[in-house]
Short mmCIF file of C-alpha atoms and ligand atoms in Angstrom, two decimals:
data_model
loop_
_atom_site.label_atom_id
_atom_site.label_comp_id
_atom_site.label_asym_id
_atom_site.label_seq_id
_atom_site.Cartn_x
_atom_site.Cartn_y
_atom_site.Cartn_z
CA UNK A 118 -29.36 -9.62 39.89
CA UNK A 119 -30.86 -9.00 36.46
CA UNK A 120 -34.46 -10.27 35.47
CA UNK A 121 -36.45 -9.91 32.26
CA UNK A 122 -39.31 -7.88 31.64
CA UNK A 123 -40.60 -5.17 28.84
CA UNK A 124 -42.48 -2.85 31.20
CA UNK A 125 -41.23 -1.04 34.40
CA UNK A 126 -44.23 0.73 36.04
CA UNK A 127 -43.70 3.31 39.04
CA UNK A 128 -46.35 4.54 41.16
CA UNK A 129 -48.19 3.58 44.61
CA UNK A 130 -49.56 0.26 44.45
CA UNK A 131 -52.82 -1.32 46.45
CA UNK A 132 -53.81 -5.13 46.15
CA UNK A 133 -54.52 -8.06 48.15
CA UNK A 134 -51.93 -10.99 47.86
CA UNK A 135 -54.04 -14.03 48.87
CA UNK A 136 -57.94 -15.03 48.21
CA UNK A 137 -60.29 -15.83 51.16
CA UNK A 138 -64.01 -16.36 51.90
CA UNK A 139 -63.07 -15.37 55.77
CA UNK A 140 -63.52 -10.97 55.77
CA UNK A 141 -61.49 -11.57 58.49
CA UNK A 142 -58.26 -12.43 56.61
CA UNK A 143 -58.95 -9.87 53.78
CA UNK A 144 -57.02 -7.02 55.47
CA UNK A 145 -54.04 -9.49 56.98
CA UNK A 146 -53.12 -9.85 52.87
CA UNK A 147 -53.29 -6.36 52.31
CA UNK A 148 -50.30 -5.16 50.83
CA UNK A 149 -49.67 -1.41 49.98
CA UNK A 150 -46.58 0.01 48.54
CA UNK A 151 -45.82 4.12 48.73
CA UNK A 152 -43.43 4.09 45.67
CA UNK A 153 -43.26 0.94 44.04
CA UNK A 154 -42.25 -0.89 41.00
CA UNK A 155 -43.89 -3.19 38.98
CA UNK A 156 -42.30 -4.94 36.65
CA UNK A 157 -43.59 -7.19 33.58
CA UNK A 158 -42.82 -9.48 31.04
CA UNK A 159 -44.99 -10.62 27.80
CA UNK A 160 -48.23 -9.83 29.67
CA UNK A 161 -47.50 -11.28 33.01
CA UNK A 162 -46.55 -9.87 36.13
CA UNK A 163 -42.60 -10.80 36.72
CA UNK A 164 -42.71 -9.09 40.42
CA UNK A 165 -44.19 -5.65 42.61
CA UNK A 166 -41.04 -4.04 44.25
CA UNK A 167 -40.59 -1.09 47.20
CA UNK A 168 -38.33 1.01 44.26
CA UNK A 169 -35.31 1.42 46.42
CA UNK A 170 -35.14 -2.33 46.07
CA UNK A 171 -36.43 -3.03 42.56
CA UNK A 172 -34.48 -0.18 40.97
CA UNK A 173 -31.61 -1.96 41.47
CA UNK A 174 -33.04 -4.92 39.03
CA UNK A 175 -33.18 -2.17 35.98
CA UNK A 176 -31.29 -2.10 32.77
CA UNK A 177 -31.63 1.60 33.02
CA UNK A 178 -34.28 4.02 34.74
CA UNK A 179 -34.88 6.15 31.32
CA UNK A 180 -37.16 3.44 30.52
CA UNK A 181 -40.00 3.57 33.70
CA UNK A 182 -43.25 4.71 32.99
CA UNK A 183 -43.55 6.61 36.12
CA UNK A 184 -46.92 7.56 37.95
CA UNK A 185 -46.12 8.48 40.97
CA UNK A 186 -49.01 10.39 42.73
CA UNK A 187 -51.05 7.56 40.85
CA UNK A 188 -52.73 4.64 42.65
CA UNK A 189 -52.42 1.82 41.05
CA UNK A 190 -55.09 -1.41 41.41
CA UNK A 191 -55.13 -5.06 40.02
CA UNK A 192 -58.00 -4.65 37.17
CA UNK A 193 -61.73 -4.25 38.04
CA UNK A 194 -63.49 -7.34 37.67
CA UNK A 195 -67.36 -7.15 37.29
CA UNK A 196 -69.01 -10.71 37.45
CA UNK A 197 -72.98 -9.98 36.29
CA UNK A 198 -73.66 -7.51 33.11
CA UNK A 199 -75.28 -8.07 30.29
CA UNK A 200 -74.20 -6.12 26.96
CA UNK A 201 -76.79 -5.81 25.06
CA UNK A 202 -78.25 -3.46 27.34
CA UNK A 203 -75.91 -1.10 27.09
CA UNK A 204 -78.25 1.49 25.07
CA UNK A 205 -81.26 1.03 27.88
CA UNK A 206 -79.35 1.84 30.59
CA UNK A 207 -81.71 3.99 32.92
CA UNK A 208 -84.98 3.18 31.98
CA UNK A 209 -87.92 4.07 33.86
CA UNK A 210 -90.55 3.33 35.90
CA UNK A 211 -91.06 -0.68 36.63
CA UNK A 212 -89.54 -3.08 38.45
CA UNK A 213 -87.84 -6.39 37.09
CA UNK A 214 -90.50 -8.52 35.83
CA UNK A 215 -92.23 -5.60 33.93
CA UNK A 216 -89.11 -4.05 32.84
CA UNK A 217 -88.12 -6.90 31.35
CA UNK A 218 -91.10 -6.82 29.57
CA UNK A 219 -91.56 -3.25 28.78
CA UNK A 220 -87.68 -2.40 28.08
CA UNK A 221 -85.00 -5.14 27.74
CA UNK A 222 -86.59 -7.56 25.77
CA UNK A 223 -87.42 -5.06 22.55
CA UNK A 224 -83.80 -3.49 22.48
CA UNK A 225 -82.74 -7.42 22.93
CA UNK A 226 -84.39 -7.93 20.00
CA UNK A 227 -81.97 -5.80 17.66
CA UNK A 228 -79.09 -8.07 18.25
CA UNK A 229 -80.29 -10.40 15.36
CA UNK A 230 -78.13 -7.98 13.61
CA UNK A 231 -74.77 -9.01 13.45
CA UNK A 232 -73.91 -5.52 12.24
CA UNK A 233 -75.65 -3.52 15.48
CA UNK A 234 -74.01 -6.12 17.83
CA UNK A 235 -70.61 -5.75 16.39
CA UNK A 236 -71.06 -1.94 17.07
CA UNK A 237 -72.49 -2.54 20.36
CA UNK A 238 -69.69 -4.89 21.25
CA UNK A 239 -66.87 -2.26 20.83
CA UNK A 240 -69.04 0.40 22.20
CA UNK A 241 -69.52 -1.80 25.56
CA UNK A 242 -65.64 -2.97 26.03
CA UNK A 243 -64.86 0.14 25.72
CA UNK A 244 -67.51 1.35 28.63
CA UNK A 245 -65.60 -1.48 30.95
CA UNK A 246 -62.17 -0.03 29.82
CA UNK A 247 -62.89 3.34 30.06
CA UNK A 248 -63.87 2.36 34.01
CA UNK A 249 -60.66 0.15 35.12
CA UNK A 250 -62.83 -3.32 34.83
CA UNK A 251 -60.40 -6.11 32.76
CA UNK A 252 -62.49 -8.73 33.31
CA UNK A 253 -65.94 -9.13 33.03
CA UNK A 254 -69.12 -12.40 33.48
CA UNK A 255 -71.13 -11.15 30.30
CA UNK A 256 -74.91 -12.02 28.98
CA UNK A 257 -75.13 -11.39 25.55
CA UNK A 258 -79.02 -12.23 23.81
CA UNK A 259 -80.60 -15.52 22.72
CA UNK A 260 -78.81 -14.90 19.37
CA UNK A 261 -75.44 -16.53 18.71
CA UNK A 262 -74.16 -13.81 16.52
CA UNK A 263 -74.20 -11.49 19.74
CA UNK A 264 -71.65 -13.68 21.38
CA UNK A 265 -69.56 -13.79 18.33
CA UNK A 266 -69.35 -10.23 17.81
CA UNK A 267 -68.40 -9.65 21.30
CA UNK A 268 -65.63 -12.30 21.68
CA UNK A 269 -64.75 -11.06 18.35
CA UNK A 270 -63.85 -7.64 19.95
CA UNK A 271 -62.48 -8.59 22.71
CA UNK A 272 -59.98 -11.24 21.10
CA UNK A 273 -58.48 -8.05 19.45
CA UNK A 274 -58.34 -6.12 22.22
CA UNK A 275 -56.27 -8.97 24.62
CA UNK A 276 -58.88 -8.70 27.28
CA UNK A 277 -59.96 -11.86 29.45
CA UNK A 278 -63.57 -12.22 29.15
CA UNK A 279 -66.28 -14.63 29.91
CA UNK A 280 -69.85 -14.89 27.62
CA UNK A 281 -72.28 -17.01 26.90
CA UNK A 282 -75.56 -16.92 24.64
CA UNK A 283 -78.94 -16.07 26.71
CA UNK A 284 -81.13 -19.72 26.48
CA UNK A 285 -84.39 -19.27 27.22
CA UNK A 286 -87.61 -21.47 25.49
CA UNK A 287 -90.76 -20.03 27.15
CA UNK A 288 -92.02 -16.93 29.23
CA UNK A 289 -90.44 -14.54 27.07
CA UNK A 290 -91.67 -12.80 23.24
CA UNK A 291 -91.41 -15.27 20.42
CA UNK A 292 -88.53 -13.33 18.83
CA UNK A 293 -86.27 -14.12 21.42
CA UNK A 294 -87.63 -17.92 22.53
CA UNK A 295 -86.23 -20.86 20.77
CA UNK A 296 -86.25 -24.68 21.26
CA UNK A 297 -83.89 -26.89 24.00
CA UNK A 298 -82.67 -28.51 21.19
CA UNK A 299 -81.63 -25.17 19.16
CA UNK A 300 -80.78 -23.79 22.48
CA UNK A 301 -78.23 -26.81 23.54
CA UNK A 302 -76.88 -26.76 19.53
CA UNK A 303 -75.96 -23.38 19.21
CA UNK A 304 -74.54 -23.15 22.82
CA UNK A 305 -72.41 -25.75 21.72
CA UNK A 306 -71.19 -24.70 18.54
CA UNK A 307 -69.98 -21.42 20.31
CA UNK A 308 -68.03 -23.29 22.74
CA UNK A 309 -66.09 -25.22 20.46
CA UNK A 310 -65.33 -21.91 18.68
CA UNK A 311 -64.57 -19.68 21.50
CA UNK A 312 -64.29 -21.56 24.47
CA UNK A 313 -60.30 -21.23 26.00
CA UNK A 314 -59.30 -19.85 23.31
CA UNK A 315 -56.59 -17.57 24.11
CA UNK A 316 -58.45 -15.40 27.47
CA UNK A 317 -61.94 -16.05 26.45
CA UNK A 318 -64.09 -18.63 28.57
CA UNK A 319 -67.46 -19.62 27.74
CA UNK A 320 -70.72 -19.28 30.36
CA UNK A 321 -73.53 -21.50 29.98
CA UNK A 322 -76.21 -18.67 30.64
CA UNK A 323 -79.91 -20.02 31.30
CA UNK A 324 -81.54 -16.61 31.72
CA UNK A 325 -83.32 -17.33 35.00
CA UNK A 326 -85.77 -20.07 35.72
CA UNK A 327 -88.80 -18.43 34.87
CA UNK A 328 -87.89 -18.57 31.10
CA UNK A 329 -86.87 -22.13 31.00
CA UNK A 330 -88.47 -25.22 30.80
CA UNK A 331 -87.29 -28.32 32.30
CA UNK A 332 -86.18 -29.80 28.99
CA UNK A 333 -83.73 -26.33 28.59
CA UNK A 334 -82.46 -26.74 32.33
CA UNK A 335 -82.08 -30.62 31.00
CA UNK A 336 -79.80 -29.09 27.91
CA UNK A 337 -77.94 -26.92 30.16
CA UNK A 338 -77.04 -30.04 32.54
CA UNK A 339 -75.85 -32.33 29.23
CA UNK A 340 -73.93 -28.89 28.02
CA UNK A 341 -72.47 -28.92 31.57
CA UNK A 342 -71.23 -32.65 31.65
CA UNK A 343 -70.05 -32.17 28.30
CA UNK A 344 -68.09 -29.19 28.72
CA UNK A 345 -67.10 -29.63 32.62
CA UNK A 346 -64.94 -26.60 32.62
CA UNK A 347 -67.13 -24.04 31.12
CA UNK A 348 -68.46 -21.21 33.64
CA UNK A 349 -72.21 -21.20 34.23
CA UNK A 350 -74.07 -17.87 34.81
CA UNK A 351 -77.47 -16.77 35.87
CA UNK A 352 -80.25 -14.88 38.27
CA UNK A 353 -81.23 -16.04 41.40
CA UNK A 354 -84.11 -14.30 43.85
CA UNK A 355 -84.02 -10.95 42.77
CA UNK A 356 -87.36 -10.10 43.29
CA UNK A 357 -90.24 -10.97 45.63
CA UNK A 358 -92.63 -11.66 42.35
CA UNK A 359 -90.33 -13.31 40.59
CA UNK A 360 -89.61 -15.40 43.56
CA UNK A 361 -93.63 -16.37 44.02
CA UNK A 362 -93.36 -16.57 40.35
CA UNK A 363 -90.99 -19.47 40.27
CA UNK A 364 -92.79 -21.45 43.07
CA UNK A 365 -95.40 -21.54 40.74
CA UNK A 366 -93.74 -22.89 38.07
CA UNK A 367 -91.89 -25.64 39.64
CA UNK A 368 -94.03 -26.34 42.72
CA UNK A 369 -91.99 -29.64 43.17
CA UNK A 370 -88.90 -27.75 44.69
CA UNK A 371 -88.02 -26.90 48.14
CA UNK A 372 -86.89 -23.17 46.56
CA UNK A 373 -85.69 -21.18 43.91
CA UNK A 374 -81.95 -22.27 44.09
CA UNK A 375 -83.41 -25.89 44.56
CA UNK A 376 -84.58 -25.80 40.80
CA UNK A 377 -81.38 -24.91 39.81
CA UNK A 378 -79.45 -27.53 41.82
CA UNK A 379 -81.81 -30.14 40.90
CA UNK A 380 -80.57 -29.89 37.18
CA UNK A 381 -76.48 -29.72 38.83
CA UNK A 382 -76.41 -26.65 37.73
CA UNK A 383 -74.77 -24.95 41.01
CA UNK A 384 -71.03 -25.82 41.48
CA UNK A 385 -67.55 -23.50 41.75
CA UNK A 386 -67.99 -21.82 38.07
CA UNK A 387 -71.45 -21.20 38.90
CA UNK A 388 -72.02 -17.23 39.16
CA UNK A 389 -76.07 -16.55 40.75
CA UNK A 390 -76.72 -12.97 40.22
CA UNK A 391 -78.46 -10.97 43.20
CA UNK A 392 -79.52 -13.86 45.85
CA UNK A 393 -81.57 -11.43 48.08
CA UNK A 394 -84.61 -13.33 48.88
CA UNK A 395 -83.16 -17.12 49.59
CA UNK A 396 -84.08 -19.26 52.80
CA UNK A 397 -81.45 -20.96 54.97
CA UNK A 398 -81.43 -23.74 52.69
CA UNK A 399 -80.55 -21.86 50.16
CA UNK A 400 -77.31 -20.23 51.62
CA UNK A 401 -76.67 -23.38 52.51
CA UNK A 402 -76.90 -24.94 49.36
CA UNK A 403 -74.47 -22.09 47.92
CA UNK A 404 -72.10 -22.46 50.38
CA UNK A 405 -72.31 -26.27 50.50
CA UNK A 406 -71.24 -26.51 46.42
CA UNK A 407 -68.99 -23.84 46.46
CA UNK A 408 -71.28 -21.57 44.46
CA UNK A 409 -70.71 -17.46 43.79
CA UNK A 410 -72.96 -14.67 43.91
CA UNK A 411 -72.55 -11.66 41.97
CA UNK A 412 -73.55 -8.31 44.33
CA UNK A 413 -75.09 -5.78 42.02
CA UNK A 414 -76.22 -2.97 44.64
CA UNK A 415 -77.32 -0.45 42.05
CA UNK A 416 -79.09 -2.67 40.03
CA UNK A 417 -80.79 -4.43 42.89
CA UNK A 418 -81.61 -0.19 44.21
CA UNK A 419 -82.74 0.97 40.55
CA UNK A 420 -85.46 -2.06 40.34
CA UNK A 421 -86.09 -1.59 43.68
CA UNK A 422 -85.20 -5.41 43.99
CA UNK A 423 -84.24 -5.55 47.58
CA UNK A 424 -80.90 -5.67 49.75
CA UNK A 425 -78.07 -8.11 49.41
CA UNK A 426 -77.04 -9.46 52.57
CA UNK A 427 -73.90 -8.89 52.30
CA UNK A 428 -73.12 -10.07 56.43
CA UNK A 429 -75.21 -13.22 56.25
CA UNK A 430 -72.73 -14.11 52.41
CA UNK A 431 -69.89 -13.67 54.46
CA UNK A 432 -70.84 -15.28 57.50
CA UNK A 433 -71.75 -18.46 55.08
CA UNK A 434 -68.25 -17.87 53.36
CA UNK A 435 -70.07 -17.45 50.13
CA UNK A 436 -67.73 -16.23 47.25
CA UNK A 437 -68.67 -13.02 46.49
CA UNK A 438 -68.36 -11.03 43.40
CA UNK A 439 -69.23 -7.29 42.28
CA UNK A 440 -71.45 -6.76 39.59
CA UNK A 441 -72.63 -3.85 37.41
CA UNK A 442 -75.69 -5.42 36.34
CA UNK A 443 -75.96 -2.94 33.57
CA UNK A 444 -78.81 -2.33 31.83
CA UNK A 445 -80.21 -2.69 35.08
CA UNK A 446 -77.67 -1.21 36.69
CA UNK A 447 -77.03 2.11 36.13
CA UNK A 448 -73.55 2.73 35.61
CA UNK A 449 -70.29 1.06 34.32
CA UNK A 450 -68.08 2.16 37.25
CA UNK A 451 -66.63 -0.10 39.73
CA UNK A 452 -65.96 2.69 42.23
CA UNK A 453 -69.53 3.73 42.14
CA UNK A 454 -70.42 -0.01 42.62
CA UNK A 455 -68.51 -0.59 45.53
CA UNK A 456 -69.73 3.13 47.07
CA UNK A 457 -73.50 2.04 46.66
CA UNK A 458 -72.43 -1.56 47.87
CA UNK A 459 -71.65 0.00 50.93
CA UNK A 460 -75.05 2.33 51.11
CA UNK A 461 -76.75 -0.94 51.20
CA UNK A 462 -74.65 -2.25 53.84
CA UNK A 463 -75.49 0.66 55.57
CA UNK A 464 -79.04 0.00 55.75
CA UNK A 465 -79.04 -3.27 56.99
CA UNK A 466 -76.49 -1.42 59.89
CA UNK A 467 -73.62 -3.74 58.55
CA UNK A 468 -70.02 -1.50 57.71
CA UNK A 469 -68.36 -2.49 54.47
CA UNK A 470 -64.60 -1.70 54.87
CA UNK A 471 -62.97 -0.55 52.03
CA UNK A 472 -59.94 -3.16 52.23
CA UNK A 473 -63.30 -5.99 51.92
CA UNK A 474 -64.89 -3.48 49.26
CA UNK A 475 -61.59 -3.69 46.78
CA UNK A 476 -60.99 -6.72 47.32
CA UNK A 477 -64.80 -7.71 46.27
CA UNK A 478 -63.82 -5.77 42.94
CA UNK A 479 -60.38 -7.39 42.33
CA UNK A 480 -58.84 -10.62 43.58
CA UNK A 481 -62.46 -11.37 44.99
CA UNK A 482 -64.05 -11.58 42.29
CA UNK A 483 -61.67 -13.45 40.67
CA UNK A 484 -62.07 -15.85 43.24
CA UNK A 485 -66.10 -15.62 42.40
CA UNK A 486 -65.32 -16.34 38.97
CA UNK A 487 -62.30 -19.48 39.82
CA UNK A 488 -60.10 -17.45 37.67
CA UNK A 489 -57.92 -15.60 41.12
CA UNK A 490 -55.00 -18.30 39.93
CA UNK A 491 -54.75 -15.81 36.50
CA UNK A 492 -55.98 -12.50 37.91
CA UNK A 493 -56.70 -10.51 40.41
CA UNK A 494 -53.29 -9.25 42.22
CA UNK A 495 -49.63 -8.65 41.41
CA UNK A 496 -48.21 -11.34 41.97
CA UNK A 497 -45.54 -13.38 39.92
CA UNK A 498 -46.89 -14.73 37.10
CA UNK A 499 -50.50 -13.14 37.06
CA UNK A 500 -51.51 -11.45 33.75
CA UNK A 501 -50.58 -8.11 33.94
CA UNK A 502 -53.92 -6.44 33.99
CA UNK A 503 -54.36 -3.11 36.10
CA UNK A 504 -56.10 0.38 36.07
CA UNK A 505 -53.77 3.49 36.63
CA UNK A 506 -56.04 5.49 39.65
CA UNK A 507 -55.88 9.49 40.10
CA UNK A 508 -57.38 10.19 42.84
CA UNK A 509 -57.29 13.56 42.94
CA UNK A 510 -59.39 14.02 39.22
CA UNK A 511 -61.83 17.03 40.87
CA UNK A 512 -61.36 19.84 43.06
CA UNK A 513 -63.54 17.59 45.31
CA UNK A 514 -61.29 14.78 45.42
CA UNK A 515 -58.17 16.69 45.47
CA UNK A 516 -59.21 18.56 48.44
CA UNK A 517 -60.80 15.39 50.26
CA UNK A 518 -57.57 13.48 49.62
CA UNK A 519 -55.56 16.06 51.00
CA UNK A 520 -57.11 15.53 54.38
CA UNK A 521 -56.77 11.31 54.07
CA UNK A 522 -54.57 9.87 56.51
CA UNK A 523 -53.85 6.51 55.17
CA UNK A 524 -54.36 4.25 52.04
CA UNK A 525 -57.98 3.02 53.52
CA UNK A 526 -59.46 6.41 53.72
CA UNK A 527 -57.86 6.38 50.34
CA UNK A 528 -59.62 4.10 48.72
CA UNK A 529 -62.85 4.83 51.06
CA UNK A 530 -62.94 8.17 49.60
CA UNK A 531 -62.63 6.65 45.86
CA UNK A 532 -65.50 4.29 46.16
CA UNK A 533 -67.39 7.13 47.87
CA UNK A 534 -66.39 9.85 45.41
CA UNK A 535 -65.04 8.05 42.83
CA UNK A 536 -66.31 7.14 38.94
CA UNK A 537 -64.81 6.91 35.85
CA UNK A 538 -63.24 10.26 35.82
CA UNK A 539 -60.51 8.77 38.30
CA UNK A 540 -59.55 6.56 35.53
CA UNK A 541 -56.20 7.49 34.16
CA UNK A 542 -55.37 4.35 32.22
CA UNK A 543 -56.22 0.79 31.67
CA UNK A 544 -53.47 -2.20 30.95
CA UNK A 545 -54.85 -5.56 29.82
CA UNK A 546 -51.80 -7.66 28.72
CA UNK A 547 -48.67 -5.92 29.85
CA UNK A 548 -50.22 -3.15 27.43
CA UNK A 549 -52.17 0.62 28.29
CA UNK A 550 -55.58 -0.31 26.68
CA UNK A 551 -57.11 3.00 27.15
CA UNK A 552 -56.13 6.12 28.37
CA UNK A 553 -57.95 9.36 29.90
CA UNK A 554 -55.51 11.86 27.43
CA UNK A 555 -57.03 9.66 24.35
CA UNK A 556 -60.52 8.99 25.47
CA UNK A 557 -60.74 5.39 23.39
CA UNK A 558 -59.16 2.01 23.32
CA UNK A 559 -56.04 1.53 21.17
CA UNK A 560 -55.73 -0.57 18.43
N1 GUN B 220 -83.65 -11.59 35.39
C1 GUN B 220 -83.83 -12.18 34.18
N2 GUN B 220 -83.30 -11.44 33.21
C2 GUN B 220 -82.77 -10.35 33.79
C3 GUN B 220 -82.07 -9.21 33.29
O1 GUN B 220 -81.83 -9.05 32.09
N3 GUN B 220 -81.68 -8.30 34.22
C4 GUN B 220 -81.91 -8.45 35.54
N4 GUN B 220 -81.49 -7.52 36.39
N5 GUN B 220 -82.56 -9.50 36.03
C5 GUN B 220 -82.98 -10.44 35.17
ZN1 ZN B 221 -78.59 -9.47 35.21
#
């Protein structure tokens, strides 16, 4: 039988073939192949083989890239970041209302330049390369020219990315506050210029409630019905001030998600960073309208925000994605995500499996982000992003993974162990992106 394809990939393959809200199910679609062969064709995936089967579909075997002793994953996908806070990363001292404040809103500032967020744009995607994440949920600033530069990039580069323009009209310096109605205008005019095109998708991206005013949560609702398909992105109950803080502000709703809903703002491409302090009607409300949250454990640790319940999510069936939360955040790396993701598990005496945790960082949160019928897995016709593991890149990890049994210890010993030295290469497109030998993305 002959098929087409450009690429022939060899190595050990991990992914999870199916989406589901039920943990349960997670590990049944499981699928883990000790020398396998993927195979692709003008950036999508054609079809994952055992090699003694899918050998026989090649022309010739001269032309396999082969990484065997490599583990290779679907792409990392990180649903809550925010670029322009790349160059604050680790800042210290406050908590989020005051660090806001004190930190992200002056370096925020800077991104009036087009010139300094072009810069900051290339310097960024290739942060998320550089750690195995293909897909990212992205804030840029209350400037339009941030977004631009950034989709700008990452049209070059091939990558699927979501952004939107921060909108925010009160609560916030007058450098970075603007009007609903320039708010609603420019949001619009970067939709129509980057919205589907090609792998980019646009996210409304209200900052958070304290920094809007009714008539801005009224733009983002007419942007919404306007644009039904675009992706809508941002914080929910982070912290126990800003919580009291937004009961002051809108004493009329039941809760903090309730202000939100109220403007029909909630919905399936609706991505609510953090969601640590909500009520029952709150879950409820997420779950009911098929809402996702975006777990950012060492973000939510750094700020000392609080701890993500990850049990009751799941119990609710919640989609759930991983985020980075960087600047807040403190580091690019998926693996080091998922390994403090299940530190804060820990506390709250609930055990995050690693099967759950990779699947949170690939085809889950996908799912999160309604995109797990493009990415996510290896299955036929999927765009053939993935991240080449080596999980052996210290003496450490060689000498741990010497003593791992199966592919779960594996992969618990990544998250646990793991960064972005473990990254050998990334593929966006059918095409290595980045690669550890080169240190930077290729043209
Ligand atoms: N809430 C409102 N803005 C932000 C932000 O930039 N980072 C975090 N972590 N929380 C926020
Ligand atoms: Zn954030």
């Amino acid at each position: 039988m002959a098929v087409n394809y450009t690429q022939a990939i060899r190595g050990q393959f991990f992914d999870i073939t199916q989406p589901s809200d039920d943990p349960a199910a997670i590990a049944e679609h499981a699928r883990y192949l000790e020398d396998g062969l993927l195979l692709t064709e003008g950036g999508h995936i054609v079809g994952l083989y055992n090699w003694s089967e899918g050998s026989q579909l090649l022309r010739s075997t001269d032309d396999v890239a082969d990484y065997r002793g490599k583990l290779i994953v679907p792409g990392f996908v990180d649903t809550h970041l925010h670029y322009p806070q790349t160059e604050m990363i680790g800042a210290w001292g406050e908590q989020l209302l005051s660090w806001l404040e004190t930190y992200t809103f002056p370096v925020e500032r800077q991104f009036e330049s087009e010139a300094h967020a072009i810069q900051m744009s290339a310097f960024f995607l290739n942060q998320l390369l550089s750690n195995g994440t293909t897909t990212a949920l992205v804030f840029g600033t209350v400037h339009p020219q941030s977004v631009d530069a950034l989709f700008r990039v990452a049209w070059q580069l091939g990558m699927r990315l979501i952004a939107g323009k921060v909108m925010m009209d009160r609560n916030a310096p007058d450098y970075l506050t603007e009007t609903p109605e320039q708010s609603e205008q420019q949001s619009r005019e970067l939709i129509t210029r980057w919205h589907n095109k090609g792998r980019l998708n646009y996210a409304l991206t209200p900052r958070f409630a304290p920094t809007s005013s009714p008539e801005l949560l009224a733009a983002v609702e007419r942007l919404r019905t306007e644009f039904p398909d675009t992706w809508l992105q941002t914080h929910l109950s982070e912290n126990p001030q800003e919580v009291a803080w937004v009961k002051s502000l809108w004493p009329e709703q039941k809760n903090y998600l309730g202000v939100y809903d109220s403007y029909r703002l909630t919905g399936r491409r609706s991505v609510f960073a953090h969601a640590i302090h909500l009520d029952d009607d709150e879950w409820n409300c997420l779950q009911r309208t098929e809402s996702a949250v975006a777990f950012c454990p060492t973000s939510n640790l750094f700020l000392g925000s609080g701890l993500f319940n990850l049990q009751r999510c799941q119990q609710q069936r919640v989609r759930i994605g991983m985020g980075t939360d960087v600047g807040a955040g403190t580091t690019f790396s998926m693996l080091r995500t998922l390994g403090e993701a299940y530190k804060v598990a820990q506390l709250q005496s609930f055990r995050l499996s690693a099967c759950e945790a990779f699947y949170y960082a690939t085809l889950g949160g996908a799912h999160a982000l309604d995109l797990d019928s493009c990415i996510g897995n290896f299955m036929p016709g999927k765009e053939a992003d993935f991240v080449v593991l080596d999980p052996q890149a210290t003496p450490l990890q060689r000498l741990r993974d010497s003593h791992c049994r199966d592919i779960y210890e594996r992969l618990f010993v990544l998250m646990t162990l793991g960064d972005d030295r473990n990254i050998w290469q990334t593929w966006v497109n059918g095409q290595p992106v980045w690669s550890r030998d080169k240190c930077e993305v290729a043209a």
